[in-house]
Coordinates of C-alpha atoms and ligand atoms in Angstrom, one line a residue:
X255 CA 0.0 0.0 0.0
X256 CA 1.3 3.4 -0.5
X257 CA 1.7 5.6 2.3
X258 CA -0.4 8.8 2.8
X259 CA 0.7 11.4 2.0
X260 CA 0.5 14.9 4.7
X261 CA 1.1 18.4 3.5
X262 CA 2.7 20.4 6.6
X263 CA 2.1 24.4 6.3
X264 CA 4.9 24.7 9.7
X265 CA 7.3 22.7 11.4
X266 CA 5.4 20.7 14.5
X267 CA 7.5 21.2 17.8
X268 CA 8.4 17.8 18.7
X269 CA 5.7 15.9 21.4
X270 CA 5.9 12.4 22.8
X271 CA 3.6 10.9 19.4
X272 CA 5.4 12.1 16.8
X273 CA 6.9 8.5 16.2
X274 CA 3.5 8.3 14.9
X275 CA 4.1 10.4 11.5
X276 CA 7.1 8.0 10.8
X277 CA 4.6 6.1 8.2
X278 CA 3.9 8.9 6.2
X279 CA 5.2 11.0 3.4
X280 CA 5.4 14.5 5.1
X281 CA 5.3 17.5 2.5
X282 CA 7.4 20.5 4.4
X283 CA 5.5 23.6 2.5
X284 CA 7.7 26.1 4.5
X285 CA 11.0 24.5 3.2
X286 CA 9.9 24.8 -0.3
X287 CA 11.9 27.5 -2.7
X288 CA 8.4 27.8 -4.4
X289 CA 5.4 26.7 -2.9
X290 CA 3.3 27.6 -5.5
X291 CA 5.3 25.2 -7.6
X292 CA 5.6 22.7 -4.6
X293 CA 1.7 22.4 -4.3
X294 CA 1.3 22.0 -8.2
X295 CA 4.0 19.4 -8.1
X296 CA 2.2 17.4 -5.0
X297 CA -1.4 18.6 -4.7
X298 CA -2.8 15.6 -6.0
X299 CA -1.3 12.8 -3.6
X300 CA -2.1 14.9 -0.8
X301 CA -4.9 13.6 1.8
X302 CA -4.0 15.5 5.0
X303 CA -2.8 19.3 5.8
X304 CA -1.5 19.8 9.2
X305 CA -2.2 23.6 9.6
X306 CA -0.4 26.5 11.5
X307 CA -1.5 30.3 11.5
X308 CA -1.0 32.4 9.4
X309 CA -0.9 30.5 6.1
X310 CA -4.6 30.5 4.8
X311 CA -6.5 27.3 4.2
X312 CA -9.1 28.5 1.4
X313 CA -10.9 27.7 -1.3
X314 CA -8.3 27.9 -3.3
X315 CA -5.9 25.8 -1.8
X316 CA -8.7 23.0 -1.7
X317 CA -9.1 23.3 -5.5
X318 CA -5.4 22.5 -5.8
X319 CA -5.9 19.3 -3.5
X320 CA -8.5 17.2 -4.7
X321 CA -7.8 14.2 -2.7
X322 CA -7.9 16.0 0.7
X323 CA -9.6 14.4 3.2
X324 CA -8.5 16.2 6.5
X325 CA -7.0 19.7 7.9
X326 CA -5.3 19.3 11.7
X327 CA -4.7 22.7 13.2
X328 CA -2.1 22.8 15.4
X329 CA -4.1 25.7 17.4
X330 CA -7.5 25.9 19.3
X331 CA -8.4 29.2 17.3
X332 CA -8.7 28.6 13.0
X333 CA -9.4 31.9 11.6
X334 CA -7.1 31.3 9.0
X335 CA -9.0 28.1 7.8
X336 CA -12.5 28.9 5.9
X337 CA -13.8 26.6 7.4
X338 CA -17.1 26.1 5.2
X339 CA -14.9 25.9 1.9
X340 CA -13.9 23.0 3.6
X341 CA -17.3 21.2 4.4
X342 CA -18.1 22.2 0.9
X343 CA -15.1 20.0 -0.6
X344 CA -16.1 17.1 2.1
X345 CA -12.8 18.0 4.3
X346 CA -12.9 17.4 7.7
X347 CA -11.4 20.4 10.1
X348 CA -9.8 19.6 13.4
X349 CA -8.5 22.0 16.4
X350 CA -6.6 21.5 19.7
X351 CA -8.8 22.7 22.6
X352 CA -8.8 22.2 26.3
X353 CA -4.6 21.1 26.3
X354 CA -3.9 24.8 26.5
X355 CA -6.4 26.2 28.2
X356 CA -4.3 26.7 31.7
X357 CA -1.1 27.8 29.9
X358 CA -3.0 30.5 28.1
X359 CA -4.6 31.8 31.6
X360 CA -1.5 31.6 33.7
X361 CA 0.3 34.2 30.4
X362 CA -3.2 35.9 30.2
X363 CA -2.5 36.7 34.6
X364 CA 1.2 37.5 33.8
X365 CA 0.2 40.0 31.3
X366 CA -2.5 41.4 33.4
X367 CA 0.0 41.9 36.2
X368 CA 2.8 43.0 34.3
X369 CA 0.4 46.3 32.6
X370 CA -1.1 47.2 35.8
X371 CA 2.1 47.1 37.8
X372 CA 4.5 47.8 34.9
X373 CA 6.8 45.1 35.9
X374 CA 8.2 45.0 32.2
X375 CA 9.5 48.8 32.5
X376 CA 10.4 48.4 36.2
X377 CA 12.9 46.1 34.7
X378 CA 14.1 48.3 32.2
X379 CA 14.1 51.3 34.7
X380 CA 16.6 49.1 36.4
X381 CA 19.2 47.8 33.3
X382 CA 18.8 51.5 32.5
X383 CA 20.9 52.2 36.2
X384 CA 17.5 55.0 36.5
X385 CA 17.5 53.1 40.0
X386 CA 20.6 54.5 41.0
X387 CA 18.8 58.0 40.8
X388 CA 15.5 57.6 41.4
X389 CA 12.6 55.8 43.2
X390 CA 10.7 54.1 40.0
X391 CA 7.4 56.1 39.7
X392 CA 4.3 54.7 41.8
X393 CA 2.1 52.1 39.3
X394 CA -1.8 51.8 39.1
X395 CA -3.0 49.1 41.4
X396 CA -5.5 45.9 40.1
X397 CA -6.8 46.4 44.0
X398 CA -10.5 47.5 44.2
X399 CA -10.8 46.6 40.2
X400 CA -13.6 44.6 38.0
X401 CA -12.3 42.2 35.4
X402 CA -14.4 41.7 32.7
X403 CA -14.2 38.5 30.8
X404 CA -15.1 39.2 27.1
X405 CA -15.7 35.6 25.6
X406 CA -15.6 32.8 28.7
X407 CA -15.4 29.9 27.1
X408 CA -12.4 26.9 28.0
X409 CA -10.2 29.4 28.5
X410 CA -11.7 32.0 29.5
X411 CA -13.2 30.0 32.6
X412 CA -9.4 29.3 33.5
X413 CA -8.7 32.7 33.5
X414 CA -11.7 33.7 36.0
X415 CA -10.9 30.5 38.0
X416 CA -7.5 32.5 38.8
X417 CA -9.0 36.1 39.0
X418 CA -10.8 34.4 42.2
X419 CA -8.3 34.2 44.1
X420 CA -7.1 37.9 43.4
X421 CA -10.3 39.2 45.3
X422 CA -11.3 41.1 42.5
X423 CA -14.7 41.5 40.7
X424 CA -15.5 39.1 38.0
X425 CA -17.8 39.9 34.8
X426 CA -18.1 38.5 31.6
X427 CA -19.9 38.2 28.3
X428 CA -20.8 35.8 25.6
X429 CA -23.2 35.7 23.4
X430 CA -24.7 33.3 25.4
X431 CA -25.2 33.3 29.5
X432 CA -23.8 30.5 31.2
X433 CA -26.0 28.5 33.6
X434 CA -22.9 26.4 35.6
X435 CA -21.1 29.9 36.4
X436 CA -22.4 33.0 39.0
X437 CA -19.8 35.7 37.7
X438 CA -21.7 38.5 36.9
X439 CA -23.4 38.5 33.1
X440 CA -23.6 41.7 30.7
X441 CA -25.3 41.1 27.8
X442 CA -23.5 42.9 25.3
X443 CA -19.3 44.0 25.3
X444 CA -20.4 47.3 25.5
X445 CA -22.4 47.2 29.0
X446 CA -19.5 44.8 30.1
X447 CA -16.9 47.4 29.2
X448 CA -19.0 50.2 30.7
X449 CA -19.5 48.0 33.9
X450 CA -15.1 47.1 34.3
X451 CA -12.3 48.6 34.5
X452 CA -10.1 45.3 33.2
X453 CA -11.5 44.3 30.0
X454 CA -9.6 40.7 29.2
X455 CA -10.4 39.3 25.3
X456 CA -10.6 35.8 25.1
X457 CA -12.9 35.4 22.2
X458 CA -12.4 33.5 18.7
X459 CA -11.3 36.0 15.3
X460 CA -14.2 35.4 13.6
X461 CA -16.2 37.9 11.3
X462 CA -18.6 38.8 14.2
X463 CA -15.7 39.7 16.6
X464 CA -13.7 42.2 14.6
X465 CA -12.8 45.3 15.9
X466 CA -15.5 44.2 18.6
X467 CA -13.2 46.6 20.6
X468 CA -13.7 50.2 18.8
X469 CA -13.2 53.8 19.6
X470 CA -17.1 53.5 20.8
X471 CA -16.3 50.8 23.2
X472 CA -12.6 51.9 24.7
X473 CA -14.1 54.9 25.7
X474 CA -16.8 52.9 27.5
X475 CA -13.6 51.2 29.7
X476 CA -12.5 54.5 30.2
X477 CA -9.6 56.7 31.6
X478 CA -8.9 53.8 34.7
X479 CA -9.3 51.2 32.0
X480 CA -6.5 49.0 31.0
X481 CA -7.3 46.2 28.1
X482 CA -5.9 42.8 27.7
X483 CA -5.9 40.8 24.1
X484 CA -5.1 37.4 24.8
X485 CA -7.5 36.5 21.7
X486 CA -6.7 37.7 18.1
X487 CA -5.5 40.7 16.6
X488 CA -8.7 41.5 14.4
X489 CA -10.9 41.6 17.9
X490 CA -9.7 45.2 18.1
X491 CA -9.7 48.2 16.1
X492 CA -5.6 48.5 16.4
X493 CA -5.7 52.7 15.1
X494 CA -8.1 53.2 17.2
X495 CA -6.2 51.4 20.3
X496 CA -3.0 53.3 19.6
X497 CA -5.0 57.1 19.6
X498 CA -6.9 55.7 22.7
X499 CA -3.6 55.1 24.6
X500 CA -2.0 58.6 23.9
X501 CA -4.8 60.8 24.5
X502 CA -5.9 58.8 27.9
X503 CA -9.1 57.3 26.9
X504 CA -7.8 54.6 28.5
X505 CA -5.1 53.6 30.6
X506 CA -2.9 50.8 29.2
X507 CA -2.9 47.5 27.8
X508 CA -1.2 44.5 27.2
X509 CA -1.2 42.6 24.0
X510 CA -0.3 38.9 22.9
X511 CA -1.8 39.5 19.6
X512 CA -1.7 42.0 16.6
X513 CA -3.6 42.6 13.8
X514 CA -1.3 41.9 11.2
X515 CA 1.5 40.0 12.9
X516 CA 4.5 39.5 12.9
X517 CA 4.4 43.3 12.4
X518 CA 3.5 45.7 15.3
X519 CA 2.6 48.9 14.4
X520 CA 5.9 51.5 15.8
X521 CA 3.2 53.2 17.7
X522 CA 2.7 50.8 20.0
X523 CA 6.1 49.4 20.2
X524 CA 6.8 53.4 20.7
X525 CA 4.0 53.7 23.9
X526 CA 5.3 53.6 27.2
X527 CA 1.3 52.5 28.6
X528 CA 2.1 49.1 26.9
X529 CA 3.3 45.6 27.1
X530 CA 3.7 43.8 24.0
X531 CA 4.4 39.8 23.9
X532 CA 4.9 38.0 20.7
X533 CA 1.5 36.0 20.4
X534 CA 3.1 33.1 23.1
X535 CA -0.4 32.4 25.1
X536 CA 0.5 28.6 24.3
X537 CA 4.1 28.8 23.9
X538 CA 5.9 26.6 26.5
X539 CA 7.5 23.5 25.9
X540 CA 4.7 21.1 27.2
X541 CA 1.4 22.5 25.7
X542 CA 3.1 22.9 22.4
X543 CA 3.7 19.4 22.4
X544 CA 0.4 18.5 23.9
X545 CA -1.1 20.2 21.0
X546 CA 1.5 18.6 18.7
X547 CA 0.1 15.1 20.5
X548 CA -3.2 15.9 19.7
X549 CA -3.2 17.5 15.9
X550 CA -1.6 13.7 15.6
X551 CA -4.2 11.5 17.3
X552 CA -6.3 13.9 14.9
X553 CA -4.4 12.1 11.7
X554 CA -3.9 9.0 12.9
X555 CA -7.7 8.7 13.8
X556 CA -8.7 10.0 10.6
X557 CA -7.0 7.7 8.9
X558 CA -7.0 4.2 10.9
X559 CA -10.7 4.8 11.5
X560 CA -12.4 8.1 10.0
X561 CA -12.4 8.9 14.0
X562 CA -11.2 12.3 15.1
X563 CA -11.0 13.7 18.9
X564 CA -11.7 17.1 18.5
X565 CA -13.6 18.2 15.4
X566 CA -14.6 21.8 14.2
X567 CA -16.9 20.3 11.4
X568 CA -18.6 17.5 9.8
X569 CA -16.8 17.0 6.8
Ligands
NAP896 P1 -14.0 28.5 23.3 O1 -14.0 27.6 24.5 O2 -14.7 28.2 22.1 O3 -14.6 29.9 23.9 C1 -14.9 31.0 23.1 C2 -15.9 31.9 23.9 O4 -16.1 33.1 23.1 C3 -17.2 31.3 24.2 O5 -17.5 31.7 25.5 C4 -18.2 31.9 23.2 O6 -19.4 32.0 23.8 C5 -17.5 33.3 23.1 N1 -17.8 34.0 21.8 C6 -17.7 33.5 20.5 N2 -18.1 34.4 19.6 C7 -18.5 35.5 20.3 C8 -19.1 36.7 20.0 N3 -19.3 37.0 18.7 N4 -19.3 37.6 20.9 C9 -19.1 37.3 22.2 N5 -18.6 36.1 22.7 C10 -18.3 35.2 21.7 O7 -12.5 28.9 22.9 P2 -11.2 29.0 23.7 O8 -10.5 27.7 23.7 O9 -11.5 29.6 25.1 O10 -10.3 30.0 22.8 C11 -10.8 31.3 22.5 C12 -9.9 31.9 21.5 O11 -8.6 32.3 22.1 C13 -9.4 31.1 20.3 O12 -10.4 31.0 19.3 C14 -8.1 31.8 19.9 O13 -8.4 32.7 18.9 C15 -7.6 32.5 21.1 N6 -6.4 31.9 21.6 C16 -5.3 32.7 21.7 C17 -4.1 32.1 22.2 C18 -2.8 32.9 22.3 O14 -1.8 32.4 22.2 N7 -2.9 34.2 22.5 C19 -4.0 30.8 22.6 C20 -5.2 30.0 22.5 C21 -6.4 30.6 22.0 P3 -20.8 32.1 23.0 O15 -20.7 31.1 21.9 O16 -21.9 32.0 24.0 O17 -20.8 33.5 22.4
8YV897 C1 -1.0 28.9 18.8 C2 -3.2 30.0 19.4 O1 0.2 29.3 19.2 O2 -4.2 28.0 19.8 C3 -4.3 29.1 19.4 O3 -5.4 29.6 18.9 O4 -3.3 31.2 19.1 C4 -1.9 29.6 19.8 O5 -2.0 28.6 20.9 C5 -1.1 29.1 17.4 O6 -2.4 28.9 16.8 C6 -0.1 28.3 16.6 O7 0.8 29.2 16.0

């Protein structure tokens, strides 16, 4: 029998199963000089994709791989997958939920904590030698605050399960209110932004959430406010961010994400109100391999059984 062949859009960090992959022919699409030539050359043997933001998984692509039978996405979030091209060519899409969830909250806290208190230019104030002639300046506090959770879903629950034991107010909103939770509900962001002063994103890229977070709503969070963007780039209105941060509207944020990564606008990089972390919610040794782990089971079911463990359609 031939083997199956898997076209890989990104290296997979290595992970206790990757043994696994040993029986197939793996495609390496970021090694290739040309991939537009590469996929020509292959498209047609190719049965699996195992998928990495940012390279796009469209229509396109799926005309240029009939045989296709499966995209893994090494990530919970698939924005960059149309997702109902792929239904349409009978391609099942898989994610990698729930085995990042607490890695995420713990950076989501660290980034929280490192805005409000400025630990990141504290530590600069110091290699500086500014110590040496000066007390650092007096920080905001997160004492007597309310966190709003915009999006509580796996991860989002982590992330209030730890604000609890920061004794500070806990809000939220989804679209829908959950009944196995007693954090406050708002039913839209902007009464949830008008109701916190911590606004934490935690919500899918989708075409519904973009620029969710506008000039409208930032001013809603206010002066005190400081914002946190542990989700995607597109959920807020990045211009609009960077004028709300040098004329007050709000305090500060902290950002994991960018609208157009790996690029940062100079503005931001510029703002002193800021910390900036290059998109590593999931990035630690373990939970990349987890995921690794489980974008594998998702092949190897597909294709010892039609089984996957986590799907995002029917196929
Ligand atoms: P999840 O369990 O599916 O939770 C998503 C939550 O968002 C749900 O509560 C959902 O509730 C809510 N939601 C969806 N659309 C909404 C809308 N239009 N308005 C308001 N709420 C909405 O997903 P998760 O595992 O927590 O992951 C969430 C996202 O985090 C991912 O999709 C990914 O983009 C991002 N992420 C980022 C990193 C990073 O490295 N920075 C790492 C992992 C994940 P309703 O359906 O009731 O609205
Ligand atoms: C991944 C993420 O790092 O899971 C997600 O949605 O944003 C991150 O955990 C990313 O998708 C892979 O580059």
């Amino acid at each position: 029998m031939q083997p199956i062949e898997l076209l890989l859009t990104h290296p997979l960090p290595s992970s206790p199963r990757q043994g696994e992959l040993d029986g197939f022919v793996l495609h390496k699409l970021w090694e290739a000089a040309d991939p537009d030539a590469f996929i020509a050359q292959i498209g047609e043997r190719v049965r699996g994709v195992i998928a990495s933001r940012p390279t796009p998984i469209n229509e396109a692509l799926f005309n240029r791989l009939p045989n296709v039978e499966i995209v893994s996405n090494f990530g919970v979030g698939y924005d960059q997958i149309d997702v109902d091209a792929a239904t349409r060519h009978g391609v099942v899409v898989t994610n990698t939920p729930s085995v990042l969830d607490e890695e995420v909250a713990d950076l989501a806290l660290g980034l929280l904590l490192a805005t409000v208190r400025r630990i990141p230019q504290a530590d600069r104030y110091l290699r500086d030698g500014q110590w040496l002639k000066s007390s650092f300046p007096l920080s905001a506090s997160l004492r007597g605050r309310t966190v709003g959770i915009l999006g509580l879903g796996n991860i989002g629950l982590a992330i209030a399960r730890r604000l609890s034991g920061f004794d500070v107010g806990i809000a939220y909103h989804s679209r829908r209110q959950r009944t196995d939770v007693s954090y406050r509900y708002y039913d839209s962001p902007g009464a949830l932004a008008e109701a916190v002063d911590v606004l934490i994103l935690i919500v899918p890229g989708t075409a519904e959430t973009r620029h969710l977070v506008d000039a409208a709503l930032l001013e809603k969070l206010g002066p005190n406010g400081i914002l946190i963007n542990v989700a995607r780039g597109i959920v807020v209105d990045e211009q609009a961010l960077i004028k709300a941060l040098a004329d007050g509207t709000i305090l500060a944020a902290g950002l994991d994400v960018f609208e157009r990564e790996p690029n940062v606008p100079a503005a931001l990089i510029e703002a002193d109100n800021v910390v900036l972390l290059p998109h590593v919610g999931s990035a630690s040794e373990p939970t990349r391999g987890a995921m690794a782990d489980l974008v594998i089971a998702n092949i190897c079911g597909w294709f010892s059984d039609k089984q996957v463990v986590t799907p995002v359609n029917q196929g």
